[in-house]
Coordinates of C-alpha atoms in Angstrom, one line a residue:
Chain A
M1 CA 10.9 -3.1 -41.9
E2 CA 8.8 -6.0 -40.8
M3 CA 8.8 -6.7 -37.1
L4 CA 6.2 -9.4 -37.1
S5 CA 5.0 -11.5 -40.0
V6 CA 2.4 -14.1 -39.5
K7 CA 1.2 -16.4 -42.3
N8 CA -1.8 -18.6 -42.3
L9 CA -1.8 -19.2 -38.6
S10 CA -4.6 -21.7 -37.7
I11 CA -5.7 -23.7 -34.7
S12 CA -8.8 -25.8 -34.0
F13 CA -10.2 -27.1 -30.8
G14 CA -12.1 -30.3 -31.7
G15 CA -14.2 -29.2 -34.6
L16 CA -14.1 -25.5 -33.8
H17 CA -11.7 -23.5 -36.0
A18 CA -10.9 -20.9 -33.4
V19 CA -8.4 -19.1 -35.6
D20 CA -8.4 -19.8 -39.3
S21 CA -5.6 -18.6 -41.7
F22 CA -4.6 -15.6 -39.6
S23 CA -2.1 -13.5 -41.5
I24 CA -0.8 -10.1 -40.5
T25 CA 2.3 -8.0 -41.1
I26 CA 3.3 -5.4 -38.5
N27 CA 6.1 -3.0 -39.3
K28 CA 8.6 -1.9 -36.8
G29 CA 7.3 0.8 -34.4
E30 CA 3.7 0.4 -35.6
L31 CA 0.7 0.3 -33.2
Y32 CA -1.8 -2.3 -34.5
G33 CA -5.3 -2.8 -33.1
L34 CA -6.9 -6.2 -33.0
I35 CA -10.7 -6.0 -32.6
G36 CA -13.7 -8.2 -33.0
P37 CA -16.8 -9.5 -31.2
N38 CA -16.6 -11.7 -28.2
G39 CA -15.4 -15.2 -29.0
A40 CA -13.8 -14.1 -32.3
G41 CA -10.5 -15.6 -31.3
K42 CA -8.5 -12.5 -30.4
T43 CA -7.0 -13.9 -27.2
T44 CA -6.4 -17.2 -29.0
V45 CA -4.2 -15.3 -31.5
F46 CA -2.2 -13.9 -28.6
N47 CA -1.9 -17.3 -27.1
L48 CA -0.6 -18.6 -30.4
L49 CA 1.9 -15.8 -30.8
T50 CA 3.2 -16.3 -27.3
G51 CA 3.4 -20.1 -27.5
V52 CA 0.7 -20.9 -25.0
Y53 CA -0.9 -22.9 -27.8
K54 CA 1.0 -24.6 -30.6
P55 CA -0.5 -23.7 -34.0
D56 CA -1.8 -26.5 -36.2
M57 CA -0.6 -24.6 -39.3
G58 CA 1.2 -21.5 -40.3
Q59 CA 4.3 -19.6 -39.2
V60 CA 5.3 -16.7 -37.0
I61 CA 8.4 -14.7 -37.9
L62 CA 9.6 -12.1 -35.4
D63 CA 12.2 -9.7 -36.7
G64 CA 13.5 -12.3 -39.2
E65 CA 13.5 -15.1 -36.7
N66 CA 11.1 -18.0 -37.0
I67 CA 9.5 -18.5 -33.6
T68 CA 6.7 -20.9 -34.7
G69 CA 6.0 -23.6 -32.1
R70 CA 8.5 -22.4 -29.6
S71 CA 7.8 -22.4 -25.8
T72 CA 6.5 -19.4 -24.0
I73 CA 9.8 -18.8 -22.3
E74 CA 11.8 -19.0 -25.5
I75 CA 9.4 -16.7 -27.3
N76 CA 9.7 -14.2 -24.5
K77 CA 13.5 -14.4 -24.8
A78 CA 13.2 -13.8 -28.5
G79 CA 11.4 -10.5 -27.7
V80 CA 7.6 -10.9 -27.3
A81 CA 6.0 -9.7 -24.0
R82 CA 2.3 -9.7 -23.2
T83 CA -0.3 -8.6 -20.7
F84 CA -3.4 -10.6 -19.8
Q85 CA -7.1 -9.9 -20.2
N86 CA -7.7 -10.9 -16.5
I87 CA -4.8 -9.3 -14.7
R88 CA -2.1 -11.8 -13.7
L89 CA 0.2 -10.0 -11.4
F90 CA 2.4 -11.6 -8.8
K91 CA 0.0 -10.7 -6.0
N92 CA 2.0 -11.4 -2.9
M93 CA 5.0 -9.5 -4.2
S94 CA 5.8 -5.8 -4.1
V95 CA 5.3 -3.6 -7.1
L96 CA 9.0 -3.2 -7.4
D97 CA 9.6 -7.0 -7.3
N98 CA 7.0 -7.5 -10.0
V99 CA 9.0 -5.3 -12.3
K100 CA 12.2 -7.0 -11.2
C101 CA 10.8 -10.3 -12.2
G102 CA 10.5 -8.8 -15.7
L103 CA 14.2 -7.9 -15.6
H104 CA 15.0 -11.5 -14.6
N105 CA 16.6 -12.7 -17.8
D106 CA 18.6 -9.5 -18.6
N107 CA 20.3 -9.3 -15.2
K108 CA 21.9 -12.5 -14.2
Y109 CA 23.8 -13.7 -11.2
S110 CA 23.9 -17.2 -9.8
T111 CA 21.7 -18.5 -7.0
F112 CA 24.9 -19.2 -5.1
A113 CA 25.9 -15.5 -5.3
G114 CA 22.4 -14.6 -4.1
I115 CA 22.5 -16.9 -1.1
F116 CA 26.0 -15.9 0.0
R117 CA 25.7 -12.3 -1.0
L118 CA 28.7 -12.1 -3.3
P119 CA 29.6 -8.8 -4.9
S120 CA 27.8 -9.7 -8.1
Y121 CA 24.6 -9.8 -6.1
F122 CA 24.9 -6.2 -4.9
K123 CA 26.1 -4.9 -8.2
T124 CA 23.3 -6.6 -10.2
E125 CA 20.6 -5.8 -7.7
K126 CA 21.5 -2.1 -7.7
R127 CA 21.3 -2.1 -11.5
M128 CA 18.0 -3.9 -11.4
N129 CA 16.6 -1.4 -8.9
E130 CA 17.6 1.5 -11.1
Q131 CA 16.1 0.0 -14.2
A132 CA 12.9 -0.9 -12.3
Y133 CA 12.5 2.5 -10.9
E134 CA 13.1 4.0 -14.3
I135 CA 10.2 1.9 -15.8
L136 CA 8.0 2.6 -12.8
E137 CA 8.5 6.3 -13.2
V138 CA 7.2 6.1 -16.8
F139 CA 4.0 4.6 -15.4
G140 CA 3.8 7.0 -12.4
L141 CA 4.1 4.0 -10.0
E142 CA 7.4 4.9 -8.3
K143 CA 5.7 6.0 -5.1
E144 CA 3.9 2.7 -4.8
A145 CA 7.1 0.7 -5.4
K146 CA 7.2 -0.9 -2.0
I147 CA 3.6 -1.8 -1.5
L148 CA 2.0 -5.2 -2.3
S149 CA 0.9 -5.3 -5.9
S150 CA -2.6 -6.7 -5.0
N151 CA -3.1 -3.5 -2.9
L152 CA -2.9 -1.3 -6.0
P153 CA -6.1 0.2 -7.4
Y154 CA -7.4 -1.6 -10.5
G155 CA -6.1 0.9 -13.1
K156 CA -2.6 0.9 -11.6
Q157 CA -2.6 -2.9 -11.6
R158 CA -3.2 -2.8 -15.4
K159 CA -0.3 -0.3 -15.7
L160 CA 2.0 -2.5 -13.6
E161 CA 1.3 -5.4 -15.9
I162 CA 2.4 -3.4 -18.9
A163 CA 5.4 -2.2 -16.9
R164 CA 6.4 -5.8 -16.1
A165 CA 6.1 -6.8 -19.7
L166 CA 8.2 -3.9 -20.8
A167 CA 10.9 -4.8 -18.3
T168 CA 11.6 -7.9 -20.3
N169 CA 12.9 -5.5 -23.0
P170 CA 10.6 -6.7 -25.8
K171 CA 10.6 -6.0 -29.5
L172 CA 6.8 -6.7 -29.7
L173 CA 4.4 -5.9 -26.9
L174 CA 1.0 -7.6 -26.9
L175 CA -1.7 -5.9 -24.8
D176 CA -4.8 -7.8 -24.1
E177 CA -7.6 -5.3 -23.4
P178 CA -5.5 -2.8 -21.5
A179 CA -8.4 -0.5 -20.9
A180 CA -10.9 -3.1 -19.7
G181 CA -12.7 -1.9 -16.6
M182 CA -11.3 1.6 -16.7
N183 CA -13.3 4.8 -16.6
P184 CA -13.0 7.4 -19.4
S185 CA -10.4 9.5 -17.6
E186 CA -8.3 6.4 -16.8
T187 CA -8.5 5.3 -20.4
E188 CA -7.3 8.7 -21.5
E189 CA -4.3 8.5 -19.2
L190 CA -3.6 5.0 -20.5
M191 CA -3.6 6.2 -24.1
E192 CA -1.0 8.8 -23.1
T193 CA 1.1 6.2 -21.3
I194 CA 1.0 3.9 -24.3
N195 CA 2.1 6.7 -26.6
L196 CA 4.9 7.6 -24.2
V197 CA 6.0 4.0 -24.0
R198 CA 6.2 3.7 -27.8
K199 CA 8.4 6.8 -27.9
Q200 CA 10.7 5.9 -25.1
Y201 CA 11.1 2.2 -25.6
D202 CA 10.9 1.9 -29.4
V203 CA 8.5 -1.0 -29.2
T204 CA 6.0 -2.4 -31.7
I205 CA 2.6 -2.9 -30.2
L206 CA -0.4 -5.1 -31.0
L207 CA -3.4 -4.6 -28.8
I208 CA -6.8 -6.1 -28.3
E209 CA -9.4 -3.6 -27.2
H210 CA -13.1 -3.1 -27.1
D211 CA -13.0 0.6 -26.3
M212 CA -13.4 2.1 -29.8
K213 CA -12.3 5.5 -28.6
L214 CA -9.0 4.1 -27.6
V215 CA -8.6 2.0 -30.7
A216 CA -9.5 4.9 -33.1
G217 CA -7.4 7.3 -31.0
I218 CA -4.1 5.6 -31.0
C219 CA -4.0 2.7 -33.5
E220 CA -2.3 3.2 -36.8
K221 CA -3.8 0.1 -38.3
I222 CA -6.7 -2.2 -37.3
F223 CA -7.3 -5.8 -37.9
V224 CA -10.9 -7.1 -37.4
L225 CA -11.4 -10.8 -36.5
N226 CA -14.8 -12.5 -36.6
F227 CA -15.3 -16.2 -35.9
G228 CA -11.5 -16.8 -36.3
I229 CA -11.5 -15.3 -39.8
E230 CA -10.2 -11.9 -41.0
L231 CA -13.0 -9.5 -41.7
A232 CA -11.1 -6.4 -42.5
N233 CA -7.5 -5.1 -42.2
G234 CA -6.1 -1.7 -42.8
L235 CA -6.2 2.0 -41.9
P236 CA -8.7 2.9 -39.1
Q237 CA -10.9 5.2 -41.2
D238 CA -11.3 2.4 -43.9
V239 CA -11.9 -0.4 -41.4
L240 CA -14.3 1.5 -39.1
N241 CA -16.4 2.5 -42.1
N242 CA -16.4 -0.9 -43.6
P243 CA -20.1 -2.0 -43.8
E244 CA -19.2 -5.6 -42.9
V245 CA -17.3 -4.5 -39.8
I246 CA -20.2 -2.3 -38.8
K247 CA -22.7 -5.1 -39.3
A248 CA -20.6 -7.8 -37.4
Y249 CA -19.2 -5.8 -34.6
L250 CA -19.7 -2.0 -34.3
G251 CA -23.4 -1.9 -34.9
E252 CA -25.3 0.5 -37.0
Chain B
M1 CA 24.8 14.0 21.3
K2 CA 21.1 14.1 21.1
N3 CA 21.3 14.6 17.4
Q4 CA 23.4 11.6 17.0
V5 CA 20.9 9.5 18.9
L6 CA 18.2 10.8 16.6
N7 CA 20.3 10.1 13.6
L8 CA 20.8 6.6 14.7
K9 CA 17.2 6.1 15.3
T10 CA 16.2 7.3 11.8
R11 CA 18.9 5.1 10.4
V12 CA 17.6 2.1 12.2
M13 CA 14.0 2.9 11.0
N14 CA 15.3 3.2 7.4
I15 CA 16.8 -0.2 7.3
N16 CA 15.0 -2.5 5.0
K17 CA 11.9 -4.0 6.5
S18 CA 13.0 -7.5 5.7
T19 CA 16.4 -6.9 7.2
R20 CA 14.8 -5.7 10.4
S21 CA 12.5 -8.7 10.6
N22 CA 15.6 -11.0 10.1
A23 CA 17.4 -9.2 12.8
V24 CA 14.4 -9.7 15.1
T25 CA 14.3 -13.5 14.4
I26 CA 18.0 -14.1 14.7
G27 CA 18.1 -11.9 17.8
G28 CA 15.3 -14.0 19.2
I29 CA 17.0 -17.2 18.6
L30 CA 20.2 -15.9 20.1
I31 CA 18.4 -14.6 23.2
A32 CA 16.7 -18.0 23.6
Y33 CA 20.1 -19.7 23.2
V34 CA 21.7 -17.5 25.9
V35 CA 18.8 -18.0 28.3
C36 CA 18.9 -21.7 27.8
T37 CA 22.6 -22.0 28.2
A38 CA 22.4 -19.9 31.4
L39 CA 19.7 -22.1 32.8
I40 CA 21.7 -25.3 32.0
N41 CA 24.9 -23.9 33.6
S42 CA 23.1 -22.8 36.7
G43 CA 21.4 -26.2 36.9
N44 CA 17.9 -24.8 36.7
M45 CA 16.7 -26.6 33.6
S46 CA 14.8 -29.9 33.9
N47 CA 16.3 -32.9 32.3
L48 CA 13.2 -33.3 30.1
L49 CA 13.6 -29.9 28.5
R50 CA 17.4 -30.3 28.2
N51 CA 16.9 -33.4 26.2
L52 CA 14.6 -31.6 23.9
L53 CA 16.9 -28.7 23.0
V54 CA 18.6 -30.4 20.0
A55 CA 15.2 -31.8 18.9
M56 CA 13.8 -28.3 18.8
C57 CA 16.7 -27.3 16.5
Y58 CA 16.3 -30.0 14.0
Y59 CA 12.6 -29.7 13.9
S60 CA 12.9 -26.0 13.4
I61 CA 15.3 -26.6 10.6
M62 CA 12.9 -29.1 9.1
A63 CA 10.0 -26.6 9.4
V64 CA 12.0 -23.7 7.9
S65 CA 13.2 -25.9 5.0
L66 CA 9.7 -27.3 4.3
N67 CA 8.4 -23.7 4.3
L68 CA 10.6 -23.1 1.3
T69 CA 8.7 -25.8 -0.7
V70 CA 5.2 -25.2 0.7
G71 CA 5.1 -21.5 1.5
I72 CA 7.5 -19.9 -0.9
L73 CA 7.4 -22.3 -3.9
G74 CA 3.7 -23.0 -3.2
Q75 CA 3.9 -26.8 -3.8
L76 CA 2.5 -29.2 -1.2
S77 CA 5.1 -31.9 -0.3
L78 CA 4.3 -34.7 2.1
G79 CA 7.6 -36.5 1.8
H80 CA 9.9 -34.1 3.6
A81 CA 10.9 -36.7 6.3
G82 CA 12.3 -38.9 3.5
F83 CA 15.0 -36.3 2.8
M84 CA 15.7 -36.0 6.5
C85 CA 16.1 -39.8 6.5
I86 CA 18.7 -39.7 3.7
G87 CA 20.6 -37.0 5.5
A88 CA 20.5 -38.9 8.8
F89 CA 21.7 -42.2 7.2
T90 CA 24.5 -40.8 5.0
G91 CA 25.7 -38.5 7.8
A92 CA 25.7 -41.3 10.4
F93 CA 27.3 -43.8 8.0
F94 CA 30.1 -41.4 7.2
S95 CA 30.7 -40.6 10.9
K96 CA 30.7 -44.3 11.8
I97 CA 33.2 -45.4 9.2
T98 CA 35.5 -42.4 9.8
V99 CA 35.3 -42.3 13.5
N100 CA 38.7 -43.9 13.8
T101 CA 40.4 -42.2 10.9
I102 CA 39.3 -38.5 11.4
N103 CA 40.1 -37.6 14.9
N104 CA 39.0 -34.0 14.8
T105 CA 35.4 -34.0 15.8
F106 CA 34.7 -30.6 14.3
I107 CA 36.1 -31.6 10.9
R108 CA 34.3 -35.0 10.9
F109 CA 31.0 -33.5 11.9
T110 CA 31.2 -30.7 9.4
L111 CA 32.0 -33.2 6.7
A112 CA 29.1 -35.4 7.8
I113 CA 26.7 -32.4 7.6
L114 CA 27.9 -31.5 4.2
I115 CA 27.6 -35.1 3.0
G116 CA 24.1 -35.4 4.4
A117 CA 23.1 -32.2 2.8
V118 CA 24.6 -33.1 -0.6
A119 CA 23.0 -36.6 -0.6
A120 CA 19.6 -35.3 0.4
G121 CA 19.9 -32.5 -2.2
L122 CA 20.8 -34.9 -5.0
F123 CA 17.7 -37.0 -4.1
G124 CA 15.8 -33.7 -4.1
I125 CA 16.9 -33.0 -7.6
F126 CA 16.2 -36.6 -8.7
I127 CA 12.7 -36.7 -7.2
G128 CA 12.0 -33.1 -8.2
V129 CA 12.7 -33.9 -11.9
V130 CA 10.3 -36.8 -11.6
V131 CA 7.4 -35.3 -9.6
L132 CA 7.4 -31.5 -10.1
R133 CA 5.5 -31.6 -13.3
L134 CA 2.5 -32.5 -11.1
K135 CA 0.5 -30.0 -9.1
G136 CA -1.5 -29.7 -6.0
D137 CA -3.0 -32.9 -4.6
Y138 CA -1.3 -35.1 -7.2
L139 CA 2.1 -33.8 -6.2
A140 CA 1.3 -34.3 -2.5
I141 CA 0.4 -37.9 -3.1
V142 CA 3.5 -38.6 -5.2
T143 CA 5.9 -37.0 -2.7
L144 CA 4.2 -39.0 0.1
A145 CA 4.9 -42.1 -1.9
F146 CA 8.5 -41.2 -2.4
G147 CA 8.9 -40.5 1.3
E148 CA 7.6 -43.9 2.1
I149 CA 9.8 -45.5 -0.6
I150 CA 12.9 -44.0 0.8
K151 CA 12.0 -45.2 4.3
N152 CA 11.1 -48.7 3.3
V153 CA 14.1 -49.2 1.0
L154 CA 16.5 -48.0 3.7
N155 CA 14.8 -50.4 6.0
V156 CA 16.2 -53.4 4.2
F157 CA 19.7 -52.1 3.6
Y158 CA 22.7 -53.9 5.0
I159 CA 26.0 -52.2 4.6
G160 CA 29.3 -53.3 6.1
Y161 CA 32.9 -52.7 5.5
D162 CA 36.2 -54.5 6.0
S163 CA 39.7 -54.2 4.6
K164 CA 38.4 -54.9 1.0
G165 CA 36.0 -52.0 1.1
I166 CA 32.3 -51.5 1.4
H167 CA 29.9 -54.5 1.1
F168 CA 26.3 -54.1 0.4
S169 CA 23.2 -56.4 0.6
M170 CA 19.5 -56.2 0.8
K171 CA 19.0 -59.6 2.4
D172 CA 20.7 -59.9 5.8
T173 CA 24.0 -59.4 7.5
A174 CA 25.3 -62.9 6.7
S175 CA 25.1 -62.2 2.9
L176 CA 27.5 -59.3 3.3
N177 CA 30.4 -61.9 3.3
L178 CA 32.5 -59.7 5.6
E179 CA 36.0 -60.7 6.5
E180 CA 36.8 -61.3 10.1
G181 CA 37.1 -58.0 11.9
G182 CA 34.8 -56.3 9.4
M183 CA 32.0 -54.1 10.8
V184 CA 28.3 -54.0 9.9
V185 CA 27.3 -50.4 9.8
V186 CA 23.7 -50.4 8.6
K187 CA 21.7 -53.3 9.9
G188 CA 18.4 -53.3 8.1
A189 CA 15.5 -52.5 10.3
Q190 CA 17.9 -51.9 13.2
G191 CA 19.4 -49.0 11.4
I192 CA 22.7 -47.5 12.4
S193 CA 23.6 -47.6 16.1
G194 CA 26.5 -46.2 18.0
T195 CA 26.9 -43.0 15.9
P196 CA 29.2 -40.6 17.7
R197 CA 26.9 -38.2 19.6
N198 CA 28.3 -34.9 18.3
S199 CA 25.1 -32.9 18.1
T200 CA 25.0 -30.2 20.7
F201 CA 22.5 -27.4 21.3
T202 CA 25.1 -24.9 20.2
I203 CA 25.7 -26.6 16.9
G204 CA 21.9 -27.0 16.5
V205 CA 21.4 -23.3 17.0
I206 CA 24.2 -22.4 14.6
L207 CA 22.8 -24.7 11.9
L208 CA 19.3 -23.2 12.5
I209 CA 20.6 -19.7 12.0
I210 CA 22.6 -20.7 8.8
T211 CA 19.5 -22.5 7.4
Y212 CA 17.4 -19.4 8.2
L213 CA 19.9 -17.1 6.5
I214 CA 20.2 -19.3 3.4
I215 CA 16.4 -19.3 2.9
V216 CA 16.0 -15.6 3.7
N217 CA 18.8 -14.6 1.3
L218 CA 17.5 -16.9 -1.3
V219 CA 14.0 -15.4 -1.0
N220 CA 15.4 -11.9 -1.4
S221 CA 17.5 -12.6 -4.5
R222 CA 16.8 -13.0 -8.2
S223 CA 16.1 -16.7 -7.9
G224 CA 13.8 -16.2 -4.9
R225 CA 11.7 -13.7 -6.8
A226 CA 11.5 -16.2 -9.7
I227 CA 10.3 -18.9 -7.2
M228 CA 7.7 -16.7 -5.7
A229 CA 6.6 -15.5 -9.1
I230 CA 5.9 -19.2 -10.0
R231 CA 3.9 -19.5 -6.8
D232 CA 1.8 -16.4 -7.4
N233 CA 1.1 -17.0 -11.1
H234 CA 2.9 -19.5 -13.2
I235 CA 1.4 -18.4 -16.5
A236 CA 2.6 -14.9 -15.9
A237 CA 6.0 -16.1 -14.7
E238 CA 6.4 -18.0 -18.0
S239 CA 5.3 -15.0 -20.0
V240 CA 8.2 -12.9 -18.6
G241 CA 10.6 -15.7 -19.4
I242 CA 11.1 -17.4 -16.0
D243 CA 12.2 -21.0 -16.4
I244 CA 9.6 -22.7 -14.3
T245 CA 11.0 -26.2 -14.2
K246 CA 14.5 -25.0 -13.3
Y247 CA 13.4 -22.9 -10.3
K248 CA 10.9 -25.4 -9.0
I249 CA 13.7 -28.0 -8.9
L250 CA 16.1 -25.5 -7.4
A251 CA 13.8 -24.7 -4.5
F252 CA 12.8 -28.3 -4.0
S253 CA 16.4 -29.5 -3.9
I254 CA 17.6 -26.7 -1.6
S255 CA 14.7 -27.6 0.7
A256 CA 15.7 -31.2 0.6
A257 CA 19.4 -30.5 1.3
L258 CA 18.5 -28.5 4.4
A259 CA 16.3 -31.3 5.5
G260 CA 19.3 -33.5 5.1
V261 CA 21.2 -31.2 7.5
A262 CA 18.4 -31.6 10.0
G263 CA 18.7 -35.4 9.5
V264 CA 22.5 -35.4 10.3
L265 CA 21.8 -33.3 13.4
Y266 CA 19.2 -35.9 14.4
S267 CA 21.3 -39.0 13.8
H268 CA 24.2 -37.6 15.8
N269 CA 21.9 -36.8 18.7
I270 CA 20.5 -40.3 19.5
A271 CA 21.9 -43.7 19.9
T272 CA 20.2 -45.5 17.0
V273 CA 18.9 -44.2 13.7
Q274 CA 16.0 -46.3 12.3
S275 CA 14.4 -45.5 9.0
T276 CA 10.9 -46.2 10.5
K277 CA 11.2 -42.9 12.4
F278 CA 10.9 -41.0 9.2
G279 CA 7.5 -42.1 8.0
Y280 CA 4.4 -40.3 7.0
N281 CA 3.7 -39.1 10.6
T282 CA 6.9 -37.1 10.7
S283 CA 6.2 -35.5 7.4
I284 CA 2.7 -34.5 8.5
L285 CA 4.1 -33.2 11.8
I286 CA 6.5 -30.9 10.0
L287 CA 3.8 -29.8 7.7
V288 CA 1.7 -28.9 10.7
F289 CA 4.6 -26.7 12.0
V290 CA 4.6 -24.9 8.7
V291 CA 0.9 -24.4 8.3
L292 CA 0.5 -23.3 11.9
G293 CA 3.4 -20.9 11.7
G294 CA 2.1 -19.5 8.5
M295 CA 3.0 -20.3 4.9
G296 CA 6.0 -18.4 3.9
N297 CA 6.6 -17.1 7.4
L298 CA 9.9 -18.5 8.6
R299 CA 9.8 -17.1 12.1
G300 CA 6.3 -18.6 12.6
S301 CA 7.7 -22.0 11.5
I302 CA 10.4 -21.8 14.1
I303 CA 8.0 -20.8 16.9
A304 CA 5.5 -23.4 15.9
A305 CA 8.2 -26.1 15.8
I306 CA 9.5 -25.2 19.2
I307 CA 6.1 -25.1 20.9
L308 CA 4.8 -28.3 19.3
T309 CA 8.1 -30.2 20.1
V310 CA 7.9 -29.2 23.8
L311 CA 4.2 -29.5 24.3
P312 CA 3.6 -33.2 23.8
E313 CA 6.4 -34.0 26.3
Y314 CA 4.9 -31.8 28.9
L315 CA 1.5 -33.3 28.3
R316 CA 2.7 -36.8 29.1
F317 CA 1.2 -36.7 32.6
M318 CA -2.2 -36.7 30.9
Q319 CA -1.5 -40.1 29.4
D320 CA -4.3 -41.1 27.1
Y321 CA -5.7 -37.6 26.9
R322 CA -2.4 -36.3 25.6
M323 CA -3.1 -36.3 21.9
L324 CA -6.6 -35.0 22.5
I325 CA -5.2 -31.9 24.3
Y326 CA -2.6 -31.6 21.6
A327 CA -5.3 -31.5 18.9
I328 CA -7.2 -28.8 20.9
V329 CA -4.0 -26.7 21.2
L330 CA -3.5 -27.0 17.4
I331 CA -7.1 -25.7 16.8
V332 CA -6.7 -22.9 19.3
M333 CA -3.4 -21.9 17.8
M334 CA -4.9 -22.0 14.3
I335 CA -7.7 -19.7 15.3
F336 CA -5.5 -17.3 17.2
N337 CA -3.1 -17.1 14.2
W338 CA -5.5 -16.9 11.3
G339 CA -9.0 -16.0 12.6
P340 CA -10.0 -12.6 11.2
A341 CA -11.3 -11.5 14.6
C342 CA -8.1 -12.5 16.3
I343 CA -5.9 -10.8 13.7
N344 CA -7.9 -7.6 14.3
W345 CA -7.5 -8.0 18.1
R346 CA -3.8 -8.5 17.7
K347 CA -3.5 -5.4 15.6
N348 CA -5.3 -3.3 18.2
H349 CA -3.4 -4.7 21.1
S350 CA 0.1 -4.9 19.6
L351 CA 3.2 -4.3 21.7
K352 CA 4.2 -1.4 19.5
D353 CA 1.0 0.5 20.1
L354 CA 1.2 -0.2 23.8
T355 CA 4.8 1.3 24.1
K356 CA 3.7 4.2 22.0
K357 CA 0.7 4.9 24.3
L358 CA 3.0 4.6 27.4
M359 CA 5.5 7.0 25.8
K360 CA 2.7 9.5 25.1
A361 CA 1.3 9.2 28.6
K362 CA 4.8 9.7 30.0
K363 CA 5.3 12.8 27.9
E364 CA 2.0 14.3 29.0
A365 CA 2.7 13.7 32.6

C-alpha cells in the first residue's frame, strides 16, 4: 500500500533548479533513505513535502489524499511530521512541554477552560501527561521530563525533536540528518530507537543522512539526489554499488 | 505528630514549582495589601503614598498584561497604552451615563470593568489581525502608530446624550445638537470628567490578582504552550501543527483586554480622563517595567511597576535632577537584575542558603 506518492515535484529559485522532477513512492511502513552530496536539494525536498515551499510543479499524495500546495499546519494535520537539520526545539520550555506541544492538535480544550481551570482542563492535561511520558519513555527521556530542553545534551536534543514529531501522531515521519553531530555509539543507539519507533508507532519514515553506516544499516530503500535530479533509487546494495553514486557522492 | 509535620513538609515540597511560585507572588501581594491597609487605618501612611496605591495597581496590571505580549508571546508592542485608553474611555463613559440608572456601585463598576475589557479586547483582535503578520522592529513601529492613532482620534470625539439617545460628533460640542437637558459626556481634548470615583486600593489589588491568575493559568495551559512555542521557534511550532496566527491574536487580545481593565481602574480613580495621557511615553514606561522585571517574569513586572511608580514621586524634592536620578536607578536595577556577576552573587547569597546555613549552625550547636 502506498503511503507517499510524489510525482514530478519541481521548484526553482531564480534560475536554479533546486529540485527537478522528483518522484518517489514510499510504501506503508517502509524506511526510506534520502542521500546525496551537499547542496543536492535534500532539505528542499523536505521543505516541499511539508509545505514550507510551494512547488512549481508536481503533486504530493499522502495516503490517497492530495496535499500538494497546502500549508505546513494543514500538512501536519494530514499526517506528516518532521525534524530539522539544525535542531529547532522550544528552548525555553521543559522537555515534557515540548512533547505536549506535539500533542496539541489531538488533545483539545478551549482557552477559556484553560484559564478558568474547568474540568476538561484537568482531564485533558492528565491524558496529555500520560501520552507524553509514554513517548518520552521510548526515547529514554522520562527522567529529564522537567528540565529545560536547552539544557539537554546534544544527542538527547535530537531525540527529543523526534519525540515531539511523533507526538503529532504522524503517518509519515521525515528525519533531517538525525545522526548529525553524534558519535558512533550515540548513532548506534539512535538506530535502535528508530527501529523501535517503527515497530511501536507503525510509522513510515523518510530520512536524510550522511552517515552511511546508519543508512546502510536501517534503510530498506535508498534514493540518491544530485543537483536536484534523481541519480539512483532502489535497494541499498544496488544503490551503494552503483558506479555513478560512487562517483558523485560516496567516493572511490 | 512529628511524622505528620514531616509529611506536610514533603507534600509542600512536592507541589508543582510553578504553583509554589504563584503562591509566593499572590502571598506577597496580599501581605503588602494587609500592611498598607494597616498603615492607612492607623494613620501612619503619608498622603503621597496613599494617593499612589491605586496607581501601583493599574500600572502593575499594565505591566503584567504587556508581559504576555512581550515576554510570553515574544512580540514587541509599543502601543499598549492605546488599549488602556480604550478601556478608560469606554468604562468611564458607561459609568457616567448609568450613574443615575444603576444605583448599586458594585454592579455598575463590575459592568464598567467588563465593558472596558471587552472593548479593548475587540480592538486588540482588530489591530492584531492587521499588524501581527509583521515581526520585530516593524511590529513595534506599527503598534506605536496604532497607539497614537487611538489617542489622537479619541482626542476629537464629542459624545453626548439626551432623551433621544446618544449623539456623536468629531467637530465640537455645539454640533452634537443636544436637546435642552442633554449631557455632553466626552468633550474632545477635555476628555471625560466627573466619572464616579469607584476605584479603591482593595478593588485594585483584587483586579491585579485576577489578572495575574488569568495570565499564569493561560501560560500553564494548552494555549499557553502554543503561545510560548511560537515565541521559541515559530517554524517548529508550525511543523507540529500549531496555528500561529490564531494564537498570536489570542495572546495579543487577552493582553489588550487586561490593559482595558487597568484603564477602567485608572479612569475611576481620577477626576478627568484625557486621551493625551495615554501616549507614547506611557507605553514606553510600561515596557520599561516589563524589561526591568524580566521578560516573561510576571512577579518581576509587578515589583518593577511598584518601585518605578513610587520612585519618581519621592524624587520630586530633587526637582530638575529627578529624571536624571530615575535614569541612574534604571541602569542600576538593570545591572543588578541581569548582570552575570550580579546573578552569581545573588545565587551565592540567596535567602534560602542563608536559612540553611543558620539551621545547620543551630543543629551543630
